[in-house]
Each structure stands twice: as C-alpha cells, then as structure tokens.
mmCIF file of C-alpha atoms and ligand atoms in Angstrom:
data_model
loop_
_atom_site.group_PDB
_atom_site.id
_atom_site.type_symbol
_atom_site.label_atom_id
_atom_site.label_comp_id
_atom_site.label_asym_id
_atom_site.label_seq_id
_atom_site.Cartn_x
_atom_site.Cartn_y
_atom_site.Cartn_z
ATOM 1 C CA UNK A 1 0.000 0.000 0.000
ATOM 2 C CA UNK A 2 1.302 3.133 -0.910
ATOM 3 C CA UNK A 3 -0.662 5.744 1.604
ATOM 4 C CA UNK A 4 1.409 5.841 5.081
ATOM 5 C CA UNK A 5 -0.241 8.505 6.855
ATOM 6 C CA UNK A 6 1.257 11.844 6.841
ATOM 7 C CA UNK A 7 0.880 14.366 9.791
ATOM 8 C CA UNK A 8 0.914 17.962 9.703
ATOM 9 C CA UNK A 9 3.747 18.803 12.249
ATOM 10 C CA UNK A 10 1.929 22.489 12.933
ATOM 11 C CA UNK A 11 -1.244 21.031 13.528
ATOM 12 C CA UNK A 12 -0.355 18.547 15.878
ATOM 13 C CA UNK A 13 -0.637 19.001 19.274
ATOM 14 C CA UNK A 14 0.873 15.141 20.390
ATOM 15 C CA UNK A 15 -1.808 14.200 22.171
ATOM 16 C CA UNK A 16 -1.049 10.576 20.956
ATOM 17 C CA UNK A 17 -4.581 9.578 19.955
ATOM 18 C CA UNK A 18 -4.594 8.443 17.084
ATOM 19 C CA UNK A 19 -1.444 6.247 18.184
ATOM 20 C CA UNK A 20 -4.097 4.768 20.699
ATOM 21 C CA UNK A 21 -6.797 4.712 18.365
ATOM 22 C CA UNK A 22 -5.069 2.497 15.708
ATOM 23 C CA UNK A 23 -6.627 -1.421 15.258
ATOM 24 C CA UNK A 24 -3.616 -2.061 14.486
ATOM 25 C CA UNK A 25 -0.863 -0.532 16.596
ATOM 26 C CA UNK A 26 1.216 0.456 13.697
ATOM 27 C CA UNK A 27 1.403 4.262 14.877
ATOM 28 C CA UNK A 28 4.121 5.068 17.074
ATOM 29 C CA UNK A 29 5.498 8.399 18.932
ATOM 30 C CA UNK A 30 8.812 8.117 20.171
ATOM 31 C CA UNK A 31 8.852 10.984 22.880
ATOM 32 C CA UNK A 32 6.125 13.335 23.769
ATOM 33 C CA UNK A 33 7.529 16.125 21.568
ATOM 34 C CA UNK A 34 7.855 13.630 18.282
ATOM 35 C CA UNK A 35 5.086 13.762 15.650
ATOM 36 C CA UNK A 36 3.216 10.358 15.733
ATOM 37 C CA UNK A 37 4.631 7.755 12.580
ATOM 38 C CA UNK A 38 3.547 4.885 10.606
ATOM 39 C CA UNK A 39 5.957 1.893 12.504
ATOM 40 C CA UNK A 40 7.900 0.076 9.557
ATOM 41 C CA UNK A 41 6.136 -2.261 7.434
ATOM 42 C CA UNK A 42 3.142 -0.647 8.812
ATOM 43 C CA UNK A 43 1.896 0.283 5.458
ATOM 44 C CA UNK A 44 1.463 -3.464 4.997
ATOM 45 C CA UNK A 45 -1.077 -4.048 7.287
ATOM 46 C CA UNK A 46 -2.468 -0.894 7.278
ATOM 47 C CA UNK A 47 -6.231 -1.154 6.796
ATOM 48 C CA UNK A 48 -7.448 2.326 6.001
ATOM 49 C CA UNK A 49 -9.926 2.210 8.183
ATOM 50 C CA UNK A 50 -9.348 6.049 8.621
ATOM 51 C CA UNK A 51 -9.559 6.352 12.571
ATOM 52 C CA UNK A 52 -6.532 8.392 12.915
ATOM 53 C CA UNK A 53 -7.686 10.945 11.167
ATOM 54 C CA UNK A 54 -11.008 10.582 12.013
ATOM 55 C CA UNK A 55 -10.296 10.836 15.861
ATOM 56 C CA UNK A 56 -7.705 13.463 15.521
ATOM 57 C CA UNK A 57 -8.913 16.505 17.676
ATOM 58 C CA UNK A 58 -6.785 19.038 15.778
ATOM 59 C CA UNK A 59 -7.764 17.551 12.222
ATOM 60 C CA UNK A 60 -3.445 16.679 11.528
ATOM 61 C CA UNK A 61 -3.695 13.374 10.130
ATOM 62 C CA UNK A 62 -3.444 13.221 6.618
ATOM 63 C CA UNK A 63 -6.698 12.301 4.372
ATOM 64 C CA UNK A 64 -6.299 8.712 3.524
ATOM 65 C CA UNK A 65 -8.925 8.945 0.898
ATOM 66 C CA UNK A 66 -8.159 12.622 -0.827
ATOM 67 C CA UNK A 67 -11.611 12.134 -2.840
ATOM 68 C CA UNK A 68 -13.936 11.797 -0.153
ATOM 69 C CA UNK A 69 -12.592 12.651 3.017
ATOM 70 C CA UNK A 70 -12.340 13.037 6.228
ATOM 71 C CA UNK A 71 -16.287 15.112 6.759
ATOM 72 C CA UNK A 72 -16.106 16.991 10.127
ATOM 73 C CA UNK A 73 -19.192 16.193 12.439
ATOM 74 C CA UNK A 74 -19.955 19.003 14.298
ATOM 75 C CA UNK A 75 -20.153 18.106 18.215
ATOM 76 C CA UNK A 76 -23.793 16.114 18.708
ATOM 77 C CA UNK A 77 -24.543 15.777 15.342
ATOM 78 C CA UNK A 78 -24.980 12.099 15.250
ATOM 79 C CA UNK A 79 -26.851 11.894 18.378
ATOM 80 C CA UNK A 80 -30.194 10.341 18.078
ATOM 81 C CA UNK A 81 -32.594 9.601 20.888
ATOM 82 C CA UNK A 82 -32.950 5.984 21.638
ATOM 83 C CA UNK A 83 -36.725 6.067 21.725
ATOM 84 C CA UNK A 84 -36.351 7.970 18.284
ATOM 85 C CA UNK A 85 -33.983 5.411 17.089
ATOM 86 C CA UNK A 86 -35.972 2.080 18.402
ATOM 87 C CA UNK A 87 -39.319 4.024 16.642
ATOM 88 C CA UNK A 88 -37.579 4.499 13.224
ATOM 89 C CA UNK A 89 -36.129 0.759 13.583
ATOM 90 C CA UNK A 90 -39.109 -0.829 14.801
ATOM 91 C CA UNK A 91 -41.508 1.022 11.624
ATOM 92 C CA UNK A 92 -39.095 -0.581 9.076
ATOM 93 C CA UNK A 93 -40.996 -3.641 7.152
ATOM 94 C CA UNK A 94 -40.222 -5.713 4.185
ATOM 95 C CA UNK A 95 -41.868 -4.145 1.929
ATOM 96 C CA UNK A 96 -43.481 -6.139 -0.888
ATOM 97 C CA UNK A 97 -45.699 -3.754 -2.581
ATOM 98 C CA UNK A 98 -44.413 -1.314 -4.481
ATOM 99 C CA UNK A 99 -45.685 1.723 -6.518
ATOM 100 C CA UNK A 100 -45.222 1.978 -10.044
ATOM 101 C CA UNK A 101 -43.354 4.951 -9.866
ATOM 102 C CA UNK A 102 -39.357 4.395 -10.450
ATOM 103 C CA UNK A 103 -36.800 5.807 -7.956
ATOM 104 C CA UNK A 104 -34.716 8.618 -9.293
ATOM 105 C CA UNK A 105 -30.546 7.727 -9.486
ATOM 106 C CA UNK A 106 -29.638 10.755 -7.914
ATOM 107 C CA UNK A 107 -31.708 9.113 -4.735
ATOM 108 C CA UNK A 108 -30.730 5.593 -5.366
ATOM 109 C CA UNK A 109 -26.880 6.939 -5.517
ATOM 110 C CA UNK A 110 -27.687 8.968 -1.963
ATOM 111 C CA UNK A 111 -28.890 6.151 -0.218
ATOM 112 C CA UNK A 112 -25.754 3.908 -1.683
ATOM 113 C CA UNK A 113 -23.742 6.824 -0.497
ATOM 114 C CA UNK A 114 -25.113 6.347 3.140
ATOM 115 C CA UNK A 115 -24.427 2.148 2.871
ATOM 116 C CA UNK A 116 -20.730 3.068 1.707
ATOM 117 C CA UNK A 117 -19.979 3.622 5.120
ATOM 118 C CA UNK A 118 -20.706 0.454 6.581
ATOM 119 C CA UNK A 119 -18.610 -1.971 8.351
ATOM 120 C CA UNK A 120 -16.390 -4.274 6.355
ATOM 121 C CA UNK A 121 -14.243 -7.136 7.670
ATOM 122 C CA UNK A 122 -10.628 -5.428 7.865
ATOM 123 C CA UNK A 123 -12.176 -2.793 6.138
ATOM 124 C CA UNK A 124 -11.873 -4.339 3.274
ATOM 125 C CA UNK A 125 -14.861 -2.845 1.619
ATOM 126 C CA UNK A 126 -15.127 -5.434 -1.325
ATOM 127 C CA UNK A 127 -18.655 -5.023 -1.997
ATOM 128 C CA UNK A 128 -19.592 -3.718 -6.056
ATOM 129 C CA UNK A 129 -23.167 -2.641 -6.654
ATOM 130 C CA UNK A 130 -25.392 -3.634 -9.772
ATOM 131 C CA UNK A 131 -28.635 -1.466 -9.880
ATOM 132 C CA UNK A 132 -30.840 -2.933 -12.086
ATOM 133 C CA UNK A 133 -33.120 0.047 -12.606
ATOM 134 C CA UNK A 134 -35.318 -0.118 -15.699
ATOM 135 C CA UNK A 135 -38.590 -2.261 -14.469
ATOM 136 C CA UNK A 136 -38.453 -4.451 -17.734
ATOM 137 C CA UNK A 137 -34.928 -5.505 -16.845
ATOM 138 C CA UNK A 138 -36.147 -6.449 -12.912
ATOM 139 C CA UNK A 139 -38.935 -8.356 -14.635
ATOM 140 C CA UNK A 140 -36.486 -10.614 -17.323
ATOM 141 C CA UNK A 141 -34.404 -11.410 -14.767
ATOM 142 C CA UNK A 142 -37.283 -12.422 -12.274
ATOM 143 C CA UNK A 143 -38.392 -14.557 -15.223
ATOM 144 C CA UNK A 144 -34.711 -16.416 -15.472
ATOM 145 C CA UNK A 145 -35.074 -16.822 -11.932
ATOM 146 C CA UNK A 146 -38.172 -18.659 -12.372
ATOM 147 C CA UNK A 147 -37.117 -20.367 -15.432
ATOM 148 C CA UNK A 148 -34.290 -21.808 -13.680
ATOM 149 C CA UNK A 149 -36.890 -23.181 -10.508
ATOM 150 C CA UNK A 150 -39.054 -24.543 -13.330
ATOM 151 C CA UNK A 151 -36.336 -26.893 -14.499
ATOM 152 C CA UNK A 152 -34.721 -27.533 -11.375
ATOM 153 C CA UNK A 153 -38.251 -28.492 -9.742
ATOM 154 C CA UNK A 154 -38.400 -30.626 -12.614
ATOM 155 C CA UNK A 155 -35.310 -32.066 -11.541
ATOM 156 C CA UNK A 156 -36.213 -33.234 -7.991
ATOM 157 C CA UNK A 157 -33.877 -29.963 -5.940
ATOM 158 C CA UNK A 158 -34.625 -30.034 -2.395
ATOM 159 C CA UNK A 159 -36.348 -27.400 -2.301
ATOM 160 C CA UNK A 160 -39.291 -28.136 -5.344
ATOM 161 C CA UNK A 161 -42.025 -27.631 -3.282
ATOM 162 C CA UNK A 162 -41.416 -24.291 -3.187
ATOM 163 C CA UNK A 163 -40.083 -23.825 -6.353
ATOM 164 C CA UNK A 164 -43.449 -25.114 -7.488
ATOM 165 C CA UNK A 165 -45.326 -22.777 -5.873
ATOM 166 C CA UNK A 166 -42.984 -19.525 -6.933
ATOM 167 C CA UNK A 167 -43.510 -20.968 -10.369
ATOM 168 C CA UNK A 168 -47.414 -21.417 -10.384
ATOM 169 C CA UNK A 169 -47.803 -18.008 -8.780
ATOM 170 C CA UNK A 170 -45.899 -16.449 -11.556
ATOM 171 C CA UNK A 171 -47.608 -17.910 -14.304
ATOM 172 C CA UNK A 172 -50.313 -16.352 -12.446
ATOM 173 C CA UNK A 173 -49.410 -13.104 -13.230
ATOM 174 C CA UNK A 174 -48.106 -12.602 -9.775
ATOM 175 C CA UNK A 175 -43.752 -11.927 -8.600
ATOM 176 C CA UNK A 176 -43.004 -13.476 -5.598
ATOM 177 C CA UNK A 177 -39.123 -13.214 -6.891
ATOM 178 C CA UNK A 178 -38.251 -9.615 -6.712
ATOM 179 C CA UNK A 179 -42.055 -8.536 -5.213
ATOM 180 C CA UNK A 180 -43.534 -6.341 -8.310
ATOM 181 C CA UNK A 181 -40.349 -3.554 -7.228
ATOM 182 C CA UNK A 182 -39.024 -1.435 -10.103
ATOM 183 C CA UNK A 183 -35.516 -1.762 -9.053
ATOM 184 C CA UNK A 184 -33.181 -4.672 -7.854
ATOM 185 C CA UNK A 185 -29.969 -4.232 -6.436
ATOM 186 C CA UNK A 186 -27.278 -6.523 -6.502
ATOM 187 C CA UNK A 187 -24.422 -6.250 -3.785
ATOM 188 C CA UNK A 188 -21.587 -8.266 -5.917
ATOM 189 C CA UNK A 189 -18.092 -8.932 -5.147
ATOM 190 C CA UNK A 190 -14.603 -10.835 -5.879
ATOM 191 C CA UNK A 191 -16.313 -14.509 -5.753
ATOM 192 C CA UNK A 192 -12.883 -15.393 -4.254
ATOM 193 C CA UNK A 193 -13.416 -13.444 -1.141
ATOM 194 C CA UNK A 194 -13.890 -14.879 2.212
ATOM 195 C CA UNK A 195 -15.606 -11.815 3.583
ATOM 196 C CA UNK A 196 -17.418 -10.487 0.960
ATOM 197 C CA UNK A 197 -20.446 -12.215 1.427
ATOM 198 C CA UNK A 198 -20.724 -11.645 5.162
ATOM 199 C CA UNK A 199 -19.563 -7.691 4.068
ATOM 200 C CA UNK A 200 -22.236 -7.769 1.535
ATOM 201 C CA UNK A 201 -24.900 -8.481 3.966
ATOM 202 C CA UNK A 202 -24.041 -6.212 6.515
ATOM 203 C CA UNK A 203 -24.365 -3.292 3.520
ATOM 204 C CA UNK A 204 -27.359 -4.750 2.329
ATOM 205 C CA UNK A 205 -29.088 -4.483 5.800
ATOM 206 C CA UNK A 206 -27.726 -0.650 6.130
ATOM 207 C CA UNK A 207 -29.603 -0.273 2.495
ATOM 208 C CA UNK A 208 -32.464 -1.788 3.968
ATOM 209 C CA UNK A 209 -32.118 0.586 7.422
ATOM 210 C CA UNK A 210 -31.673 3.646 5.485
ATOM 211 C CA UNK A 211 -34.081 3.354 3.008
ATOM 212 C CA UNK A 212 -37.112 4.362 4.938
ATOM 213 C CA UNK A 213 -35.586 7.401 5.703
ATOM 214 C CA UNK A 214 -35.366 8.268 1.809
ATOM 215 C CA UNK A 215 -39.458 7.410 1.870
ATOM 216 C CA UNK A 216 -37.889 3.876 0.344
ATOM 217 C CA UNK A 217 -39.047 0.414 1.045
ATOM 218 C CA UNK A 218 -37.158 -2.728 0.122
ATOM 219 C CA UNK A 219 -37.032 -6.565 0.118
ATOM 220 C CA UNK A 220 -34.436 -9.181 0.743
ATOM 221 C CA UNK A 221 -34.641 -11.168 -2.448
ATOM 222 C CA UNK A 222 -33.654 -14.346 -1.075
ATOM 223 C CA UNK A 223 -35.154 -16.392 -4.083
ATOM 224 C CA UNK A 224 -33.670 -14.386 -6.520
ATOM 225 C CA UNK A 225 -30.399 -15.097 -5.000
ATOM 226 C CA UNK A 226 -30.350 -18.881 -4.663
ATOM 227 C CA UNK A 227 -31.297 -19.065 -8.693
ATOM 228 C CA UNK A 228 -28.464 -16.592 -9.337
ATOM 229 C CA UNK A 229 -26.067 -18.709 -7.234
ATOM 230 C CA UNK A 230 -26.938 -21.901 -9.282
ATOM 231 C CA UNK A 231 -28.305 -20.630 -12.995
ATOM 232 C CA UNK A 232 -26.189 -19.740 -15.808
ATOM 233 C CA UNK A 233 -28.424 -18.160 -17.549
ATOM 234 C CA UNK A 234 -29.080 -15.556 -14.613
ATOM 235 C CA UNK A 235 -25.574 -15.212 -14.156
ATOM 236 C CA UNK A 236 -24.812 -14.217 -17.277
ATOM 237 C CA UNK A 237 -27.784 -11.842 -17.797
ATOM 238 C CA UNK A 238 -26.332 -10.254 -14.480
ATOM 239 C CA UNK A 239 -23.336 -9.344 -16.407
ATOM 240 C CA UNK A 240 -21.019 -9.188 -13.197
ATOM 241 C CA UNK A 241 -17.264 -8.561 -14.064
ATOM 242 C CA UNK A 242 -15.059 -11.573 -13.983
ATOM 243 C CA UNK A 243 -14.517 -12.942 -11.454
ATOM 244 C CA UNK A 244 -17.728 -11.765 -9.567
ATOM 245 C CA UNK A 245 -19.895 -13.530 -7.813
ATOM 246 C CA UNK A 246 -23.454 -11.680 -6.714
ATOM 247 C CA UNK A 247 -23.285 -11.930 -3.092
ATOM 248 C CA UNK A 248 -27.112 -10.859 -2.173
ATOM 249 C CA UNK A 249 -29.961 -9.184 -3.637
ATOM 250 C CA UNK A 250 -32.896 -6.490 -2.226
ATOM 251 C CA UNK A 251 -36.084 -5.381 -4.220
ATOM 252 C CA UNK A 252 -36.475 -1.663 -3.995
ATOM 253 C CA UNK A 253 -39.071 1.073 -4.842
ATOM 254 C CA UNK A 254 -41.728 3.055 -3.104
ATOM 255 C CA UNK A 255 -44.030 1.339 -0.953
ATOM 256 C CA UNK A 256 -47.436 0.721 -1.970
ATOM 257 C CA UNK A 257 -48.766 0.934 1.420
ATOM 258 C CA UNK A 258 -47.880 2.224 4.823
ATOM 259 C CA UNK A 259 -48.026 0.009 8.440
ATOM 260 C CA UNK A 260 -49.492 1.988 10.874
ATOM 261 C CA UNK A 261 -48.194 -0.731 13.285
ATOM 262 C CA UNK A 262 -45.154 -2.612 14.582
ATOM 263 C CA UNK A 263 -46.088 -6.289 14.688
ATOM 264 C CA UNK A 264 -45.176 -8.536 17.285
ATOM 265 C CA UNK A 265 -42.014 -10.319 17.459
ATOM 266 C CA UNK A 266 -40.355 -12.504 20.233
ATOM 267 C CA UNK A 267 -38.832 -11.370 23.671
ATOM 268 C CA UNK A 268 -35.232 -11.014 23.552
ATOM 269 C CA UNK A 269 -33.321 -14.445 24.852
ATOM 270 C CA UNK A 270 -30.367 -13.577 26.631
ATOM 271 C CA UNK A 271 -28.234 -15.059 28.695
ATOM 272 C CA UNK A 272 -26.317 -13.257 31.331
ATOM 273 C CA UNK A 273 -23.254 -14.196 32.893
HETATM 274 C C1 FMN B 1 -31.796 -13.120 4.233
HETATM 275 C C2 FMN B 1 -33.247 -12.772 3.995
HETATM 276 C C3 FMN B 1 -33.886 -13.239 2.856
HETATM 277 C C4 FMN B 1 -35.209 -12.906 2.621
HETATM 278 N N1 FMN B 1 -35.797 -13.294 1.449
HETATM 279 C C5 FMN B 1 -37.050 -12.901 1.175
HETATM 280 C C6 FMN B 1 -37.661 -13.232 -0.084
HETATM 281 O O1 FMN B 1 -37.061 -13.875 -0.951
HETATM 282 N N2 FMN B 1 -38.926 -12.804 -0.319
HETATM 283 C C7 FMN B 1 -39.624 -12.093 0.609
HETATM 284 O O2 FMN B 1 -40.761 -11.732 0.339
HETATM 285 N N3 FMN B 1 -39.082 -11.758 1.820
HETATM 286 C C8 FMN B 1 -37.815 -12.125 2.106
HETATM 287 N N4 FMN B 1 -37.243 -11.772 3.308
HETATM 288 C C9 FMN B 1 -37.989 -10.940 4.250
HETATM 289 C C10 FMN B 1 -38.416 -11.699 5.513
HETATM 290 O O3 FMN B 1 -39.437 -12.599 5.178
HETATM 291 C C11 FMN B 1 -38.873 -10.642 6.539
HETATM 292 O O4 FMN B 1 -37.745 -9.933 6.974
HETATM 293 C C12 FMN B 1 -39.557 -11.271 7.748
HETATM 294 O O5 FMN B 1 -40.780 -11.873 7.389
HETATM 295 C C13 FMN B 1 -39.851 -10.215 8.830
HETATM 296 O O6 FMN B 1 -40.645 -9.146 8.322
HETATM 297 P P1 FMN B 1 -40.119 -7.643 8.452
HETATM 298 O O7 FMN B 1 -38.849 -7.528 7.655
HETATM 299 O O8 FMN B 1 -41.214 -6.772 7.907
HETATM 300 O O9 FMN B 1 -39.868 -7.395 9.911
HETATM 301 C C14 FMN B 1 -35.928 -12.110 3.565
HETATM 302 C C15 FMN B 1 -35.263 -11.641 4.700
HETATM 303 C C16 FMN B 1 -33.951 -11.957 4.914
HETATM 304 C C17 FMN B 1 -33.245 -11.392 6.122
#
C-alpha cells in the first residue's frame, strides 16, 4: 500500500490519539515532543480504516482517501434519541408492494452513499453494486429466476415444493421473486473473497435501514439469490465482471402501502453471565 499517513507537524498538538486509536498498533510516537509515525512495514497491514484521522482533535492526520474525506461532524450531530432510534427501527418492514413509480438515481446513488460507510471485515470494503433500474430488466431477470426453478423443480432440488409454488404463482401473473419492485440491487463482489459475502450483507441491511428514511421500502430477495447462485443463464444476464460472484440481492421502490403498526415479534433471549 502506498498511503502511510502523513501528519501535519503544525497542527499537531501530540496528544497521541490516534497512536491509541489504531486497530492495528502500527502508529508510534517516540517521545512526547515527536510527531506520531507509521511503525515500519506498517503500510502493509495498514487497513485504512481512517480512525486516525477521524479521531484526531486538531484535524493533523493526513486524508487517507483525498476524494472523499475526512467530513467533520460538528459536536452532537450524530446523536439520536434511543426512543427515536428504536421508533424508526421498529416502523421498518419488508416491503413487498411497491408503486409503479421508479426511484430517481440521484436518490438511489444517496442512499448507496449512506451504505458506503458500513462496516467491512478489515475494512476491506469489497462489496460492487449492480442497480438494475429499468422495471423491464427487474422483470427478465425475475423470469430467469423462475425459469431456472421450473427446471430444477423438474429435476427433484430439495427445495421443489417451493419452487413449485414460486412458479405457479408467476404464471399467475403474480412476482413473488423480486415482489412487483421497479428496481433490484445486486451487492456483488470478488467470488474469491472470504468476507465479501458476510460484508455484503451487513451493507445490504444498512440499504435496507436507510431506506425508509429516503421514503424507500425494500425486500431481501432471497429467491432471486439462490437461482443466481446456481443458474447460468441468470448469471450471465447479471453481467457481473469476472470474477464476480453476486453476493445478495434487495427489491427496492416506493411502498405501496404504509403500516401503521409494529407487529409482534419474540422477547429477547439472553443469557447473562
Ligand atoms: C436473508 C433474507 C432473505 C429474505 N428473502 C425474502 C424473499 O425472498 N422474499 C420475501 O418476500 N421476503 C424475504 N425476506 C424478508 C423476511 O421474510 C422478513 O424480513 C420477515 O418476514 C420479517 O418481516 P419484516 O422484515 O417486515 O420485519 C428475507 C429476509 C432476509 C433477512
């Protein structure tokens, strides 16, 4: 890697922070007076993750990502009310309902903007996404989907039964694959990846989290993802580059109808110790 943080020596006050701060212990300050450095090899392991900059208090650490970075948060601007919080988490649904009306990019991008800062295993950020966003595209590849059940119900996969039932329904006129939405989006990645599929999900469900909040429902397209993970034909109309795999799947659009209520769900199982 080729981005060992730099410090601005005026700026600095040594308060050794970011030193602290680092998930990886590869800052060092050698007396109170020295300017914290990147301990050799350190670019090696660095992740990027960003916290030393982030945390600084006098803003002295170098931007490790010159094109977007580091935003200052003015003091308390992240705070948000736990009742507010639990209220906006508990209202979220799956939506599968969706009004005709398409999703501008300029919103989509926003709300992938928001999921960009998501947790990633080592910060390794690996996930690519595919918005499919013309309705007549989400449609052909529903249709794949459920061309590929067809056959392997046909073929006796574990899971015909349900297959069967996806397939009958859609003949029916009705999309139990990606839900009737206008949009799909694909979160896609190196298929060689070990954390790019855990990564993947963890965006996806900050996609789903933040939609709401851009007057956006969504739905896990779980169907659509085992056909894409076993048809060609899917696969290839997905159009991934090489070497990706698509890691998970969400249905998105407006919703067609609002839940004035939160519907029951278990008590939390805990254990203490
Ligand atoms: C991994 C995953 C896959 C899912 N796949 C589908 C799906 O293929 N179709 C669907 O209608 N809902 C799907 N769902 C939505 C769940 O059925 C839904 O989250 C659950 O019923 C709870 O409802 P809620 O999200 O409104 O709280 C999926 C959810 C998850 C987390």
């Amino acid at each position: 890697m080729d981005h060992p943080i730099t410090v601005d020596s005026d700026a600095c006050t040594r308060c050794g922070i970011c030193m602290e701060i680092c998930p990886m212990g590869i800052i060092a300050q050698d007396g109170p007076d020295d300017l914290p450095r990147l301990v050799p090899g350190g670019e090696a392991v660095c992740s990027r993750c960003g916290h030393c900059e982030a945390v600084c208090p006098a803003g002295a650490v170098s931007a490790l990502y010159p094109a977007s970075g580091p935003q200052h948060l003015p003091g308390g601007s992240a705070a948000i009310a736990p009742a507010d919080l639990a209220a906006y988490l508990r209202a979220r649904r799956t939506v599968r309902r969706y009004r005709e009306a398409c999703v501008d990019k300029e919103t989509v991008e926003a709300l992938l903007d928001v999921v960009r800062f998501a947790p990633s295993g080592m910060n390794g950020q690996p996930v690519h996404w595919l918005v499919v966003h013309d309705p007549a595209e989400v449609r052909r590849l529903a249709g794949l989907a459920i061309a590929w059940m067809r056959e392997a119900s046909r073929a006796g996969h574990p899971m015909a039964d349900l297959f069967g039932v996806l397939v009958r329904t859609w003949d029916a006129g009705v999309d139990q694959i990606c839900r009737g939405a206008p949009h799909l989006v694909v979160a896609h990645a190196d298929a060689k990846d070990p954390m790019a599929y855990t990564d993947s999900i963890i965006a996806l469900a900050w996609l789903e989290v933040a939609a709401p909040s851009f007057g956006l429902g969504t739905c896990w397209a779980g169907f659509f993802q085992i056909a894409a993970a076993s048809s060609p034909a899917l696969l290839e109309a997905l159009g991934l580059p090489e070497g990706h795999a698509p890691q998970y799947a969400m249905a998105l659009g407006y919703p067609a109808y609002r839940f004035p209520r939160v519907p029951g769900r278990e008590p939390v199982r805990v254990t203490w110790r």
